[in-house]
Amino acid sequence: MTKKVLFVCLGNICRSPAAEGVFLHLIEQRQLTDQFLVDSAGTGGWHVGNPADQRMQAAARRRGIHLPSRARQLELGDLESFDHILAMDQDNLHNVNSMVKEFGPRSTANIRLMLSHARRADTLEVPDPYYGGDLGFERVLDLLEDACAGLIEDLLASGTKR
């Protein structure tokens, strides 16, 4: 059964498209692409239609990771169409959970912090690299590679849709 995974950050141009790209890269390496449907979104709509931030694209490209998505805003329907929604930080987790309250019982997604799946991270939040330097983008990718690998292990071990 296909597992539907959505990564969420604020503007959907740095962290969540990077998580989507890392996850796609890892499932392709493991020949698991047929087992997952993957997307990303932002809780804000400022960048809708834009590709990932150029600095994030460059950092990912250096690791052989492609970031294919265009920014979109999280929609109420995502709360029932995705099995797993992974927020990059507490603020975005709060925003997603606020939408859950609005959407009510139709919301069936398992909603967690992205780094709850990390094995080596010393934090629970993926920091926003937007206003920082190049090292911030590298740090985000390090965290996401760890968390995405853990997420894949956790989803495969669960053997269930949710």
XYZ file of N, CA, C and O in Angstrom:
648
model
N 0.834 -1.181 0.000
C 0.000 0.000 0.000
C 0.879 1.245 0.000
O 1.854 1.333 0.739
N 0.543 2.200 -0.824
C 1.313 3.439 -0.945
C 1.133 4.306 0.290
O 0.015 4.549 0.734
N 2.238 4.778 0.830
C 2.228 5.695 1.968
C 2.388 7.106 1.421
O 3.289 7.378 0.637
N 1.523 8.003 1.864
C 1.523 9.379 1.371
C 2.126 10.276 2.444
O 1.595 10.371 3.547
N 3.238 10.947 2.075
C 4.032 11.728 3.026
C 4.118 13.172 2.554
O 4.466 13.436 1.398
N 3.816 14.104 3.470
C 3.872 15.527 3.165
C 4.804 16.218 4.160
O 4.652 16.062 5.370
N 5.765 16.972 3.642
C 6.701 17.732 4.459
C 6.263 19.191 4.471
O 5.939 19.744 3.422
N 6.268 19.818 5.665
C 5.726 21.171 5.803
C 6.710 22.087 6.523
O 7.239 21.740 7.578
N 6.928 23.274 5.936
C 7.662 24.351 6.600
C 6.871 25.637 6.391
O 5.701 25.591 6.034
N 7.493 26.761 6.586
C 6.784 28.031 6.528
C 6.436 28.453 5.094
O 5.280 28.628 4.746
N 7.453 28.615 4.245
C 7.212 29.139 2.904
C 7.338 28.131 1.790
O 7.073 28.445 0.636
N 7.766 26.917 2.112
C 7.932 25.831 1.141
C 8.975 26.160 0.075
O 8.829 25.816 -1.091
N 10.072 26.833 0.495
C 11.167 27.076 -0.451
C 12.524 26.624 0.086
O 13.498 26.620 -0.666
N 12.624 26.255 1.349
C 13.911 25.798 1.897
C 13.796 24.404 2.498
O 14.194 23.419 1.902
N 13.240 24.335 3.702
C 13.280 23.087 4.460
C 12.380 21.988 3.902
O 12.826 20.848 3.731
N 11.119 22.284 3.644
C 10.226 21.212 3.191
C 10.541 20.716 1.777
O 10.508 19.500 1.547
N 10.917 21.574 0.822
C 11.319 20.998 -0.465
C 12.620 20.208 -0.349
O 12.824 19.232 -1.075
N 13.489 20.610 0.573
C 14.719 19.841 0.798
C 14.372 18.476 1.382
O 14.929 17.452 0.964
N 13.445 18.436 2.340
C 13.026 17.160 2.916
C 12.409 16.268 1.838
O 12.707 15.070 1.759
N 11.569 16.863 1.003
C 10.966 16.108 -0.100
C 12.049 15.543 -1.016
O 12.030 14.359 -1.365
N 13.009 16.381 -1.400
C 14.084 15.931 -2.289
C 14.956 14.859 -1.667
O 15.307 13.875 -2.324
N 15.306 15.020 -0.398
C 16.125 14.017 0.301
C 15.359 12.704 0.388
O 15.906 11.630 0.104
N 14.087 12.778 0.767
C 13.273 11.569 0.890
C 13.172 10.857 -0.461
O 13.356 9.642 -0.547
N 12.883 11.617 -1.528
C 12.802 11.022 -2.871
C 14.128 10.372 -3.268
O 14.142 9.282 -3.850
N 15.221 11.042 -2.954
C 16.553 10.522 -3.262
C 16.794 9.195 -2.543
O 17.265 8.220 -3.146
N 16.445 9.147 -1.269
C 16.679 7.929 -0.478
C 15.781 6.773 -0.905
O 16.236 5.629 -0.967
N 14.515 7.055 -1.216
C 13.648 5.942 -1.642
C 14.022 5.450 -3.034
O 13.867 4.270 -3.336
N 14.550 6.347 -3.858
C 15.030 5.903 -5.171
C 16.247 4.998 -5.010
O 16.334 3.949 -5.657
N 17.178 5.372 -4.151
C 18.351 4.535 -3.889
C 17.957 3.153 -3.384
O 18.612 2.171 -3.700
N 16.905 3.096 -2.591
C 16.446 1.840 -1.988
C 15.419 1.110 -2.861
O 14.858 0.103 -2.446
N 15.138 1.655 -4.037
C 14.156 1.099 -4.969
C 12.779 0.938 -4.316
O 12.122 -0.085 -4.432
N 12.353 2.005 -3.641
C 11.072 2.007 -2.935
C 10.099 3.050 -3.480
O 9.083 3.331 -2.846
N 10.401 3.625 -4.634
C 9.578 4.731 -5.129
C 8.117 4.345 -5.326
O 7.237 5.194 -5.179
N 7.846 3.093 -5.620
C 6.470 2.666 -5.831
C 5.683 2.554 -4.522
O 4.471 2.411 -4.539
N 6.355 2.659 -3.384
C 5.688 2.520 -2.090
C 5.296 3.861 -1.462
O 4.648 3.883 -0.419
N 5.707 4.976 -2.104
C 5.480 6.284 -1.498
C 4.973 7.306 -2.502
O 5.391 7.307 -3.653
N 4.119 8.196 -2.024
C 3.742 9.410 -2.723
C 4.237 10.538 -1.827
O 3.915 10.565 -0.638
N 5.027 11.459 -2.378
C 5.724 12.463 -1.576
C 5.444 13.861 -2.111
O 5.435 14.079 -3.323
N 5.253 14.817 -1.187
C 5.017 16.205 -1.572
C 5.506 17.107 -0.438
O 5.906 16.618 0.629
N 5.464 18.402 -0.680
C 5.800 19.375 0.360
C 4.883 20.582 0.211
O 4.311 20.814 -0.852
N 4.756 21.337 1.312
C 3.884 22.519 1.312
C 4.364 23.473 2.395
O 5.134 23.097 3.277
N 3.868 24.691 2.318
C 4.165 25.699 3.331
C 2.901 26.121 4.041
O 1.817 26.092 3.455
N 3.043 26.533 5.290
C 1.873 27.041 6.008
C 1.530 28.451 5.544
O 0.412 28.905 5.733
N 2.480 29.139 4.930
C 2.255 30.461 4.360
C 2.243 30.388 2.844
O 2.793 29.462 2.255
N 1.642 31.371 2.220
C 1.499 31.339 0.767
C 2.350 32.326 -0.008
O 2.121 32.540 -1.193
N 3.360 32.904 0.623
C 4.150 33.970 -0.005
C 4.887 33.529 -1.260
O 5.126 34.322 -2.143
N 5.299 32.288 -1.343
C 6.172 31.840 -2.427
C 5.489 30.871 -3.401
O 6.182 30.203 -4.172
N 4.169 30.777 -3.343
C 3.445 29.818 -4.175
C 3.903 29.912 -5.628
O 3.999 31.001 -6.195
N 4.231 28.760 -6.189
C 4.656 28.663 -7.585
C 6.148 28.767 -7.797
O 6.651 28.448 -8.883
N 6.890 29.190 -6.785
C 8.340 29.350 -6.928
C 9.075 28.036 -6.688
O 8.643 27.213 -5.885
N 10.223 27.853 -7.341
C 11.062 26.688 -7.043
C 11.751 26.895 -5.690
O 11.675 27.975 -5.096
N 12.435 25.880 -5.243
C 13.182 25.975 -3.985
C 14.228 27.084 -4.080
O 14.727 27.404 -5.169
N 14.537 27.663 -2.934
C 15.564 28.701 -2.828
C 16.840 28.241 -3.538
O 17.262 27.088 -3.395
N 17.465 29.140 -4.292
C 18.660 28.805 -5.075
C 19.790 28.254 -4.199
O 20.527 27.356 -4.604
N 19.941 28.799 -2.994
C 21.000 28.335 -2.098
C 20.740 26.908 -1.638
O 21.660 26.098 -1.541
N 19.475 26.573 -1.382
C 19.129 25.203 -0.996
C 19.308 24.269 -2.173
O 19.802 23.149 -2.020
N 18.927 24.717 -3.356
C 19.123 23.888 -4.547
C 20.608 23.588 -4.759
O 20.982 22.450 -5.066
N 21.455 24.607 -4.584
C 22.895 24.415 -4.785
C 23.465 23.444 -3.755
O 24.259 22.553 -4.101
N 23.066 23.583 -2.502
C 23.557 22.683 -1.448
C 23.101 21.255 -1.717
O 23.882 20.305 -1.570
N 21.863 21.090 -2.130
C 21.345 19.749 -2.433
C 22.047 19.165 -3.658
O 22.417 17.984 -3.665
N 22.238 19.978 -4.672
C 22.891 19.517 -5.902
C 24.292 18.985 -5.615
O 24.724 17.994 -6.206
N 25.014 19.639 -4.682
C 26.355 19.164 -4.317
C 26.318 17.758 -3.723
O 27.322 17.052 -3.731
N 25.163 17.355 -3.215
C 24.997 16.017 -2.640
C 24.318 15.056 -3.616
O 23.971 13.932 -3.249
N 24.078 15.522 -4.829
C 23.422 14.682 -5.822
C 21.921 14.576 -5.629
O 21.286 13.636 -6.104
N 21.327 15.560 -4.941
C 19.903 15.543 -4.636
C 19.196 16.613 -5.462
O 19.612 17.770 -5.492
N 18.129 16.216 -6.132
C 17.322 17.117 -6.954
C 16.111 17.578 -6.145
O 15.478 16.768 -5.456
N 15.782 18.863 -6.224
C 14.604 19.416 -5.551
C 13.569 19.791 -6.611
O 13.623 20.874 -7.182
N 12.621 18.893 -6.886
C 11.720 19.070 -8.028
C 10.495 19.943 -7.792
O 9.832 20.340 -8.743
N 10.187 20.255 -6.552
C 8.883 20.854 -6.265
C 8.811 22.352 -6.537
O 9.819 23.041 -6.638
N 7.591 22.811 -6.626
C 7.250 24.235 -6.678
C 6.440 24.514 -5.422
O 5.601 23.706 -5.024
N 6.675 25.668 -4.825
C 6.013 25.993 -3.559
C 4.496 26.007 -3.714
O 3.962 26.485 -4.709
N 3.851 25.471 -2.708
C 2.396 25.530 -2.604
C 2.036 25.688 -1.136
O 2.842 25.407 -0.255
N 0.839 26.134 -0.883
C 0.385 26.323 0.488
C -0.407 25.101 0.951
O -1.167 24.507 0.175
N -0.195 24.739 2.195
C -0.936 23.650 2.819
C -2.431 23.926 2.738
O -2.876 25.055 2.962
N -3.192 22.894 2.398
C -4.645 23.015 2.263
C -5.328 22.069 3.234
O -4.755 21.037 3.616
N -6.545 22.388 3.599
C -7.297 21.527 4.517
C -7.378 20.094 3.999
O -7.243 19.141 4.759
N -7.564 19.928 2.708
C -7.670 18.592 2.119
C -6.433 17.736 2.332
O -6.516 16.496 2.347
N -5.270 18.382 2.511
C -4.038 17.627 2.766
C -4.137 16.820 4.054
O -3.488 15.782 4.201
N -4.953 17.291 4.984
C -5.067 16.633 6.287
C -5.762 15.284 6.211
O -5.632 14.463 7.113
N -6.482 15.047 5.123
C -7.098 13.735 4.937
C -6.487 12.957 3.776
O -6.620 11.738 3.719
N -5.810 13.644 2.863
C -5.254 12.921 1.724
C -3.843 12.380 1.975
O -3.405 11.483 1.268
N -3.150 12.913 2.995
C -1.825 12.401 3.331
C -1.893 11.570 4.601
O -2.658 11.885 5.520
N -1.093 10.518 4.643
C -1.030 9.649 5.816
C -0.147 10.249 6.895
O -0.423 10.110 8.079
N 0.933 10.896 6.461
C 1.925 11.439 7.388
C 2.270 12.866 6.977
O 2.614 13.113 5.821
N 2.175 13.778 7.945
C 2.569 15.169 7.729
C 3.680 15.471 8.717
O 3.502 15.311 9.927
N 4.840 15.885 8.181
C 6.019 16.135 8.996
C 6.332 17.616 8.979
O 6.685 18.172 7.943
N 6.208 18.258 10.139
C 6.491 19.684 10.271
C 7.946 19.887 10.663
O 8.508 19.111 11.439
N 8.531 20.963 10.148
C 9.946 21.214 10.387
C 10.247 21.823 11.754
O 11.360 21.697 12.245
N 9.259 22.491 12.356
C 9.499 23.111 13.662
C 8.188 23.233 14.428
O 7.113 22.926 13.903
N 8.285 23.681 15.674
C 7.112 23.785 16.542
C 6.075 24.774 15.998
O 4.872 24.524 16.109
N 6.523 25.893 15.442
C 5.576 26.877 14.904
C 4.733 26.278 13.784
O 3.511 26.457 13.745
N 5.383 25.573 12.876
C 4.635 24.963 11.777
C 3.784 23.796 12.259
O 2.680 23.588 11.752
N 4.260 23.064 13.253
C 3.449 22.004 13.849
C 2.181 22.607 14.460
O 1.073 22.086 14.262
N 2.337 23.716 15.156
C 1.187 24.416 15.739
C 0.214 24.869 14.648
O -1.012 24.708 14.786
N 0.739 25.412 13.554
C -0.116 25.861 12.449
C -0.886 24.702 11.824
O -2.068 24.827 11.510
N -0.216 23.563 11.643
C -0.889 22.387 11.084
C -1.964 21.903 12.054
O -3.096 21.619 11.652
N -1.626 21.824 13.333
C -2.609 21.372 14.327
C -3.796 22.324 14.451
O -4.912 21.894 14.740
N -3.577 23.610 14.214
C -4.697 24.562 14.195
C -5.643 24.257 13.035
O -6.865 24.359 13.177
N -5.075 23.865 11.915
C -5.909 23.480 10.772
C -6.684 22.201 11.080
O -7.824 22.044 10.648
N -6.063 21.295 11.827
C -6.736 20.053 12.219
C -7.996 20.376 13.014
O -9.057 19.787 12.788
N -7.890 21.316 13.934
C -9.054 21.713 14.740
C -10.162 22.250 13.838
O -11.344 21.974 14.049
N -9.779 23.017 12.832
C -10.752 23.580 11.894
C -11.395 22.492 11.041
O -12.592 22.517 10.770
N -10.590 21.521 10.624
C -11.046 20.480 9.704
C -11.847 19.396 10.413
O -12.666 18.720 9.800
N -11.568 19.211 11.697
C -12.315 18.244 12.491
C -11.942 16.800 12.209
O -10.810 16.501 11.826
N -12.912 15.882 12.373
C -12.627 14.446 12.292
C -12.214 13.955 10.907
O -11.723 12.839 10.780
N -12.387 14.784 9.897
C -11.934 14.363 8.561
C -10.420 14.333 8.470
O -9.858 13.723 7.571
N -9.747 14.985 9.423
C -8.288 14.971 9.452
C -7.810 13.615 9.962
O -8.060 13.253 11.109
N -7.152 12.873 9.096
C -6.717 11.520 9.455
C -5.200 11.358 9.428
O -4.695 10.285 9.729
N -4.479 12.399 9.079
C -3.015 12.309 8.965
C -2.359 12.173 10.333
O -2.821 12.722 11.331
N -1.262 11.450 10.349
C -0.384 11.359 11.516
C 0.555 12.554 11.409
O 1.333 12.645 10.464
N 0.493 13.474 12.370
C 1.236 14.733 12.295
C 2.303 14.753 13.373
O 1.993 14.587 14.557
N 3.563 14.944 12.950
C 4.685 14.933 13.889
C 5.753 15.920 13.441
O 5.759 16.370 12.297
N 6.690 16.160 14.329
C 7.882 16.920 13.960
C 8.792 16.032 13.116
O 8.971 14.848 13.420
N 9.384 16.601 12.106
C 10.280 15.861 11.221
C 11.397 15.167 11.992
O 11.691 14.000 11.767
N 12.014 15.902 12.905
C 13.180 15.337 13.595
C 12.818 14.312 14.660
O 13.713 13.727 15.281
N 11.535 14.029 14.840
C 11.160 12.933 15.734
C 11.600 11.597 15.149
O 11.654 10.591 15.859
N 11.951 11.591 13.872
C 12.430 10.371 13.212
C 13.957 10.324 13.099
O 14.504 9.338 12.616
N 14.618 11.384 13.514
C 16.087 11.442 13.412
C 16.719 10.488 14.417
O 16.181 10.239 15.494
N 17.862 9.975 14.060
C 18.592 9.055 14.939
C 19.755 9.746 15.654
O 20.151 9.344 16.728
N 20.301 10.812 15.017
C 21.500 11.452 15.571
C 21.319 12.931 15.928
O 22.232 13.530 16.475
N 20.192 13.508 15.641
C 19.995 14.949 15.847
C 19.996 15.308 17.328
O 19.513 14.546 18.163
N 20.533 16.477 17.615
C 20.568 16.976 18.992
C 19.516 18.069 19.209
O 19.595 18.840 20.151
N 18.535 18.123 18.333
C 17.461 19.121 18.394
C 16.186 18.488 17.852
O 16.246 17.460 17.167
N 15.053 19.100 18.139
C 13.787 18.608 17.604
C 13.273 19.452 16.445
O 12.271 19.123 15.826
N 13.961 20.566 16.152
C 13.510 21.457 15.093
C 14.562 21.601 14.001
O 15.749 21.712 14.292
N 14.096 21.617 12.773
C 14.967 21.914 11.640
C 15.014 23.437 11.544
O 13.995 24.077 11.296
N 16.192 24.039 11.747
C 16.274 25.502 11.734
C 16.051 26.076 10.329
O 16.407 25.454 9.335
N 15.458 27.244 10.278
C 15.214 27.905 8.991
C 16.515 28.570 8.541
O 17.004 29.482 9.193
N 17.082 28.138 7.403
C 18.359 28.684 6.951
C 18.236 29.949 6.112
O 19.236 30.519 5.692
N 17.017 30.423 5.871
C 16.763 31.475 4.896
C 17.609 32.728 5.107
O 18.145 33.289 4.161
N 17.736 33.186 6.346
C 18.458 34.426 6.603
C 19.903 34.200 7.030
O 20.585 35.140 7.404
N 20.368 32.978 6.953
C 21.736 32.668 7.362
C 22.645 32.454 6.168
O 22.288 32.732 5.022
N 23.813 31.937 6.440
C 24.796 31.674 5.392
C 24.689 30.265 4.850
O 23.796 29.490 5.215
N 25.635 29.921 3.992
C 25.640 28.618 3.328
C 25.698 27.446 4.296
O 25.130 26.385 4.030
N 26.396 27.615 5.423
C 26.495 26.519 6.377
C 25.132 26.125 6.930
O 24.911 24.960 7.269
N 24.212 27.060 7.019
C 22.863 26.749 7.490
C 22.142 25.773 6.571
O 21.432 24.879 7.037
N 22.340 25.915 5.282
C 21.710 25.011 4.318
C 22.319 23.609 4.420
O 21.609 22.609 4.328
N 23.630 23.559 4.633
C 24.296 22.268 4.814
C 23.807 21.579 6.084
O 23.554 20.373 6.091
N 23.660 22.355 7.156
C 23.165 21.810 8.435
C 21.763 21.245 8.259
O 21.445 20.165 8.746
N 20.905 21.967 7.558
C 19.545 21.492 7.306
C 19.583 20.168 6.547
O 18.880 19.214 6.899
N 20.402 20.077 5.529
C 20.491 18.832 4.761
C 21.027 17.684 5.610
O 20.548 16.550 5.496
N 22.000 17.957 6.471
C 22.496 16.912 7.382
C 21.359 16.374 8.251
O 21.190 15.160 8.396
N 20.594 17.296 8.841
C 19.475 16.899 9.699
C 18.422 16.119 8.916
O 17.887 15.105 9.390
N 18.123 16.581 7.709
C 17.086 15.937 6.907
C 17.519 14.569 6.391
O 16.689 13.655 6.316
N 18.780 14.403 6.059
C 19.248 13.080 5.632
C 19.080 12.069 6.763
O 18.634 10.940 6.543
N 19.411 12.470 7.979
C 19.248 11.613 9.142
C 17.766 11.316 9.378
O 17.357 10.149 9.519
N 16.930 12.351 9.417
C 15.514 12.180 9.718
C 14.777 11.410 8.618
O 13.912 10.581 8.920
N 15.102 11.665 7.368
C 14.438 10.952 6.270
C 14.791 9.468 6.285
O 13.924 8.617 6.053
N 16.041 9.152 6.565
C 16.431 7.742 6.671
C 15.669 7.075 7.815
O 15.153 5.958 7.670
N 15.568 7.766 8.942
C 14.809 7.233 10.068
C 13.328 7.100 9.756
O 12.684 6.117 10.150
N 12.769 8.071 9.049
C 11.365 8.020 8.661
C 11.094 6.810 7.776
O 10.111 6.081 7.983
N 11.956 6.583 6.809
C 11.783 5.414 5.926
C 11.817 4.132 6.752
O 10.950 3.261 6.604
N 12.792 4.016 7.632
C 12.871 2.825 8.500
C 11.608 2.675 9.318
O 11.045 1.564 9.421
N 11.139 3.763 9.928
C 9.953 3.714 10.776
C 8.716 3.328 9.980
O 7.899 2.510 10.438
N 8.556 3.885 8.779
C 7.374 3.572 7.971
C 7.406 2.138 7.471
O 6.372 1.465 7.446
N 8.565 1.659 7.093
C 8.669 0.277 6.642
C 8.463 -0.699 7.788
O 7.855 -1.757 7.613
N 8.955 -0.344 8.969
C 8.809 -1.219 10.136
C 7.369 -1.273 10.613
O 6.907 -2.303 11.108
N 6.649 -0.163 10.447
C 5.259 -0.133 10.922
C 4.384 -1.045 10.090
O 3.419 -1.598 10.596
N 4.706 -1.162 8.803
C 3.960 -2.057 7.928
C 2.496 -1.674 7.764
O 1.721 -2.422 7.204
N 2.144 -0.509 8.288
C 0.765 -0.061 8.157
C 0.721 1.275 7.462
O 1.725 1.972 7.361
N -0.455 1.658 7.043
C -0.633 2.922 6.338
C -0.431 4.110 7.254
O 0.015 5.146 6.854
N -0.767 4.021 8.502
C -0.705 5.166 9.419
C 0.266 4.896 10.530
O 0.338 3.965 11.151
